[in-house]
Short mmCIF file of C-alpha atoms in Angstrom, two decimals:
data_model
loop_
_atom_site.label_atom_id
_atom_site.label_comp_id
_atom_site.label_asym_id
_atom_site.label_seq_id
_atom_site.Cartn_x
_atom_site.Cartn_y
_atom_site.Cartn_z
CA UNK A 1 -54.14 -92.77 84.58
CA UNK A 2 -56.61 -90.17 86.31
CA UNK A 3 -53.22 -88.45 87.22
CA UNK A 4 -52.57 -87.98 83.74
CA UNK A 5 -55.13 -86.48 82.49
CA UNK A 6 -55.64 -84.06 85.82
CA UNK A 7 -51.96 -82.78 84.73
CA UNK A 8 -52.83 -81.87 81.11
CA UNK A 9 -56.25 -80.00 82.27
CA UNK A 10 -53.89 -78.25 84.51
CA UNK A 11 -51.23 -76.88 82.03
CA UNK A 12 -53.93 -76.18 79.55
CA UNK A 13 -55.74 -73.62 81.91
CA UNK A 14 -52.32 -71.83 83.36
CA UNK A 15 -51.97 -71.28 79.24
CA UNK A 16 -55.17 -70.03 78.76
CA UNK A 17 -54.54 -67.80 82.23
CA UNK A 18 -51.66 -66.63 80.53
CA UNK A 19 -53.14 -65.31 77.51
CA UNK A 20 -55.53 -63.72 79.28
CA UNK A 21 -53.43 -61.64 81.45
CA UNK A 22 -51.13 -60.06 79.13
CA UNK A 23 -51.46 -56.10 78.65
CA UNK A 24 -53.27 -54.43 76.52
CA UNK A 25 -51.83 -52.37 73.68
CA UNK A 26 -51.02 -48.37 73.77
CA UNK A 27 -53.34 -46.01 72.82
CA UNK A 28 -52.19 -43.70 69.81
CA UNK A 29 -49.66 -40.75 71.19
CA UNK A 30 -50.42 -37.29 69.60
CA UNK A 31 -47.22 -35.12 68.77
CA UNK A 32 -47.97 -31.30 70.24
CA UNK A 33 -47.01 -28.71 66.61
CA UNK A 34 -44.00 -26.66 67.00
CA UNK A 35 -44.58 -23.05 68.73
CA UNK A 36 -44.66 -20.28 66.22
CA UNK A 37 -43.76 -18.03 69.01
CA UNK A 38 -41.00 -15.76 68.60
CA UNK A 39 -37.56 -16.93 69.55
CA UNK A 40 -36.51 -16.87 73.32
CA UNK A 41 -32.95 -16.01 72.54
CA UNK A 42 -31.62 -12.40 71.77
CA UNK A 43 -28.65 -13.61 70.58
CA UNK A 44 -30.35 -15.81 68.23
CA UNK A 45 -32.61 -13.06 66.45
CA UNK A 46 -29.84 -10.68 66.50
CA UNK A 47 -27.45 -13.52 64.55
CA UNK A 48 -30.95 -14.20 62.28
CA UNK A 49 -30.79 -10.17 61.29
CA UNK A 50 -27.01 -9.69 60.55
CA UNK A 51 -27.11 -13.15 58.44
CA UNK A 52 -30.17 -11.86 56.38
CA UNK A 53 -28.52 -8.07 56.60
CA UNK A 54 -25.15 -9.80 54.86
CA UNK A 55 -27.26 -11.85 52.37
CA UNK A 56 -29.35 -8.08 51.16
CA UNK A 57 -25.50 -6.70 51.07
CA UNK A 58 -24.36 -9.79 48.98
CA UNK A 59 -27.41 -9.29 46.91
CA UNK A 60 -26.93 -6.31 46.22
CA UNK A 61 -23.35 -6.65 45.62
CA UNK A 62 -24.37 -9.24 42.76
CA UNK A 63 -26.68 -6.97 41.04
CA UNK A 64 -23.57 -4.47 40.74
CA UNK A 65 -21.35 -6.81 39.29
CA UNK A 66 -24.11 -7.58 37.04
CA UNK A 67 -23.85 -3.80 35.77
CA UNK A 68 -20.29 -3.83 35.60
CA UNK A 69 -20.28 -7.34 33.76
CA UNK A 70 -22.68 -5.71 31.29
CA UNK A 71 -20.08 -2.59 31.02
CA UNK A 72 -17.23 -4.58 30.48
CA UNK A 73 -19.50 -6.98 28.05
CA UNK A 74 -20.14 -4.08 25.77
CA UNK A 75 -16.52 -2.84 25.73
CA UNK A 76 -15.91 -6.15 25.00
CA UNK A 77 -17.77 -6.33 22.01
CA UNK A 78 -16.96 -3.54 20.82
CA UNK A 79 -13.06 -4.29 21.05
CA UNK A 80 -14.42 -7.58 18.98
CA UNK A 81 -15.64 -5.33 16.43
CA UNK A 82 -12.00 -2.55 16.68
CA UNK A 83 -9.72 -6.31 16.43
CA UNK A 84 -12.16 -7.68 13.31
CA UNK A 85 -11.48 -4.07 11.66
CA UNK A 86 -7.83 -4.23 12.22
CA UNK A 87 -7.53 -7.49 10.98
CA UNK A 88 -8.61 -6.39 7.58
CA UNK A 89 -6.75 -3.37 7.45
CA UNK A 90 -3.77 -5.99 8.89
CA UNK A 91 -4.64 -8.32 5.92
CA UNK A 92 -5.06 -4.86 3.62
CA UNK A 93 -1.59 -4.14 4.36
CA UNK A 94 0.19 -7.21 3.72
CA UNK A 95 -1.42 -7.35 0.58
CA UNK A 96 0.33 -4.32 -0.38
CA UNK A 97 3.42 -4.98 1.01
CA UNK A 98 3.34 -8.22 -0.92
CA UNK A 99 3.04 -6.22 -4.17
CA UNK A 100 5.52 -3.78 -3.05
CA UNK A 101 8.29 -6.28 -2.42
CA UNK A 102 7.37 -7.93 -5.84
CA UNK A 103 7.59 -4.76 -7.03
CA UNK A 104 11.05 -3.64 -5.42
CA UNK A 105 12.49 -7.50 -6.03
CA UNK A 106 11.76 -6.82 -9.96
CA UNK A 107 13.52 -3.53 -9.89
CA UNK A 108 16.68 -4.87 -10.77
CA UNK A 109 15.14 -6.65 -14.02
CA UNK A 110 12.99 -3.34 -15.23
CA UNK A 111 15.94 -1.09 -14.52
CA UNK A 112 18.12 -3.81 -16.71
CA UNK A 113 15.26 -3.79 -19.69
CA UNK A 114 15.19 0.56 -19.28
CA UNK A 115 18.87 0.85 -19.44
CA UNK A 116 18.80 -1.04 -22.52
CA UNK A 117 15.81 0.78 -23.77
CA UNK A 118 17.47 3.77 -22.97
CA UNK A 119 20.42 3.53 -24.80
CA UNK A 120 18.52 2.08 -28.34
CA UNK A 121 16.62 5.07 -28.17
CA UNK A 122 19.12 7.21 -28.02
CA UNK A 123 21.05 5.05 -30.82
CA UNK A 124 17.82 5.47 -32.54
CA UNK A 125 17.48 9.34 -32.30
CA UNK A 126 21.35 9.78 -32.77
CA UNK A 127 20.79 8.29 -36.27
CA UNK A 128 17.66 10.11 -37.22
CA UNK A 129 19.86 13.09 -36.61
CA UNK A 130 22.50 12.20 -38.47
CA UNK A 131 21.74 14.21 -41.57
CA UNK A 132 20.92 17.27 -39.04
CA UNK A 133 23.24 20.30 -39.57
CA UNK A 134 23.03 23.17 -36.92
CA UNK A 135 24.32 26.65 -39.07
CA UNK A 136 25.36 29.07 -36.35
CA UNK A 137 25.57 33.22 -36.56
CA UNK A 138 23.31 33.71 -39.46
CA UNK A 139 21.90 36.94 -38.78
CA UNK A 140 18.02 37.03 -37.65
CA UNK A 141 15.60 37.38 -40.29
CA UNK A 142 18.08 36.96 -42.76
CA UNK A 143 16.08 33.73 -44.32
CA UNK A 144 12.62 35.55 -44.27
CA UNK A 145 10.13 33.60 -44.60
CA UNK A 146 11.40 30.75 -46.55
CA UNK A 147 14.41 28.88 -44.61
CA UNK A 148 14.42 26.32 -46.84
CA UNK A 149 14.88 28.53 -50.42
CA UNK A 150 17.15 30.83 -48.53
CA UNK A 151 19.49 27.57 -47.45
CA UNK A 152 19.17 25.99 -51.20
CA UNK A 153 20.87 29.43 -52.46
CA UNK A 154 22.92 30.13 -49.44
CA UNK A 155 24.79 27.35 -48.89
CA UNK A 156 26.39 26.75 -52.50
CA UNK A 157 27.95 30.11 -51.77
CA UNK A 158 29.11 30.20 -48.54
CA UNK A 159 30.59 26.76 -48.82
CA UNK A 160 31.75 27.17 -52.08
CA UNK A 161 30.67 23.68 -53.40
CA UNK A 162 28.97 21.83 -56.68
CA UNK A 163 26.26 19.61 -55.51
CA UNK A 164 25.31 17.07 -58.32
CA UNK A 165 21.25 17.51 -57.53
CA UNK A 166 19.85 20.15 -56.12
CA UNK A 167 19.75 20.34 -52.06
CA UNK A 168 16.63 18.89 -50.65
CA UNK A 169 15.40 19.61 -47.16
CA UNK A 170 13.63 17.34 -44.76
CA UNK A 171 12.47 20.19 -42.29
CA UNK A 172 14.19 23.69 -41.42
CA UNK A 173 13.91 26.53 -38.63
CA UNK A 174 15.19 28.31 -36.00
CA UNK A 175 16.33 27.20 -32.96
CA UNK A 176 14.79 28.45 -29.85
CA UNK A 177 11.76 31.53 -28.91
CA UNK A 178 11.35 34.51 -30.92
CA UNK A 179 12.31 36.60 -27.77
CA UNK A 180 15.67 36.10 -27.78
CA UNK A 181 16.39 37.27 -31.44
CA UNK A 182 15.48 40.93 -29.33
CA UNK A 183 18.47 40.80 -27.04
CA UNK A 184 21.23 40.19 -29.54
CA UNK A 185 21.12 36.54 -29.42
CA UNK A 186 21.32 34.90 -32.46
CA UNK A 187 19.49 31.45 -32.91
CA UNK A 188 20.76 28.75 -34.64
CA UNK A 189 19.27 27.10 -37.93
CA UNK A 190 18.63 23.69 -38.00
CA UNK A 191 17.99 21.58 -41.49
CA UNK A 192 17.26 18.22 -41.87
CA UNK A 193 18.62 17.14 -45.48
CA UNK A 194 17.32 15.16 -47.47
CA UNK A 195 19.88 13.23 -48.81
CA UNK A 196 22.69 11.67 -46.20
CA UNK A 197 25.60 12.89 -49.08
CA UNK A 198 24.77 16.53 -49.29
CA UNK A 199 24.39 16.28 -45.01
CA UNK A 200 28.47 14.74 -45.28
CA UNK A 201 29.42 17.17 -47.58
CA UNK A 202 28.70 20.54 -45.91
CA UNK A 203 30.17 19.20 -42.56
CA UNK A 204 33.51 17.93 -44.37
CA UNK A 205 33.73 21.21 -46.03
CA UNK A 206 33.09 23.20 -42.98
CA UNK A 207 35.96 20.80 -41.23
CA UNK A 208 38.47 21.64 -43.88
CA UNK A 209 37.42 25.35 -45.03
CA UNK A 210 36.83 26.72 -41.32
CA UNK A 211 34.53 29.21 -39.94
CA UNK A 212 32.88 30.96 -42.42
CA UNK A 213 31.79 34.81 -42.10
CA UNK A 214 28.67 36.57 -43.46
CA UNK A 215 28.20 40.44 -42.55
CA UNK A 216 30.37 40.47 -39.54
CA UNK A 217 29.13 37.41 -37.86
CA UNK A 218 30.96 33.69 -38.13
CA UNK A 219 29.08 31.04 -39.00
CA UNK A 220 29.31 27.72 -38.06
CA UNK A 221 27.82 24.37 -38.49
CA UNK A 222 27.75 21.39 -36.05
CA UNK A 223 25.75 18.14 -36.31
CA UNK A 224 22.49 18.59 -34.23
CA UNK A 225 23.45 15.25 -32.37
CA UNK A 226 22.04 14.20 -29.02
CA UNK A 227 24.00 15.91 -26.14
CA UNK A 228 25.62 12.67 -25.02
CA UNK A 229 26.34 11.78 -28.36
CA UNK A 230 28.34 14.51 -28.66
CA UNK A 231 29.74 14.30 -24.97
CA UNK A 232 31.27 10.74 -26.25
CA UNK A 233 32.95 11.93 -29.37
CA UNK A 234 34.86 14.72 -27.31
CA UNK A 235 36.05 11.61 -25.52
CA UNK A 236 37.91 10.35 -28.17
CA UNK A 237 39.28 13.13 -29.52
CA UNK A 238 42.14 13.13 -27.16
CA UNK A 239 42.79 9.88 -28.20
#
């Protein structure tokens, strides 16, 4: 038993020796601050300048292009401004040539509604002349003043004929300016009548009697018909 308890007071104390001896903990290490000495290496500070030499040269590279960008931005707005203005003239344009090809595609229709306009017009004025009679060679001045009173007495006896009521005039004169009466040109006398009959019956007798002749000069009468009137009649006398 003694043995026992000699071996327990034994381990207990190499435990206790143990503890004892082990080593005690390291003091705090300071870390020395980096040198702010220049560097060692030539090569190094020379590679240091030409890197901060190319980023000055980029720099000022950048601010350059910055100048141009600004350049180009202003021409660009102002070509902005040219294409907006162009569009409405554009747009201005095809307005018009809409209403010109509208225009030019009813042509065909207007020309259709003047040709027919045309022609009763002329139909119109063709029988508005019909009691017209055109007396020509009557020598100037011979009516004096008064073409009318000098027809009503002049035309019984150069035609020769009885009218039932006395001749009535619509509207009578000469033919043409006063200027030519000076160079030996004789203008014609036009008279509207009054009444269609007495128009028809100084033509007819004109037809049938021929030219008539009054101090030297023939005279003639001729309906005072539109030109193309008359142009279509001569057609159909060769018929």
């Amino acid at each position: 038993m003694p043995s026992g308890k000699s071996s327990g007071r034994h381990s207990r104390q190499l435990l206790f020796s143990e503890v004892i001896a082990l080593p005690k903990p390291m003091a705090a290490q300071t870390i020395p601050p980096c040198s702010t000495t220049p560097l060692a290496d030539p090569r190094l500070a020379d590679a240091t300048d030409r890197i901060l030499q190319g980023i000055t040269a980029v720099g000022r590279r950048l601010e350059a292009m910055d100048l141009k960008i600004s350049v180009l931005s202003a021409a660009s707005t102002s070509i902005r401004a040219d294409i907006a203005r162009f569009q409405v003239t554009v747009t201005d344009l095809d307005q018009r040539l809409t209403t010109v090809e509208d225009y030019i595609a009813a042509l065909p229709i207007q020309d259709t509604k003047m040709h027919f306009l045309r022609t009763k017009i002329t139909d119109l004025e063709n029988r508005s002349r019909r009691d017209n009679v055109c007396f020509f060679g009557i020598p100037e001045h011979k009516e004096g003043s008064d073409v009318k009173a000098f027809l009503k007495n002049f035309l019984p006896e150069l035609t020769c004929l009885d009218f039932s009521q006395p001749l009535g005039f619509q509207r009578t004169h000469r033919i043409g300016p006063l200027h030519k009466a000076t160079s030996g040109w004789l203008r014609s006398i036009i008279a509207c009548f009054l009444r269609h009959k007495q128009a028809r019956k100084v033509i007819y007798a004109a037809r049938s009697q021929g030219p008539y002749s009054l101090e030297g000069h023939e005279i003639r009468d001729g309906r005072g018909l539109l030109k193309s009137k008359n142009e279509k009649r001569k057609a159909f006398l060769a018929l």
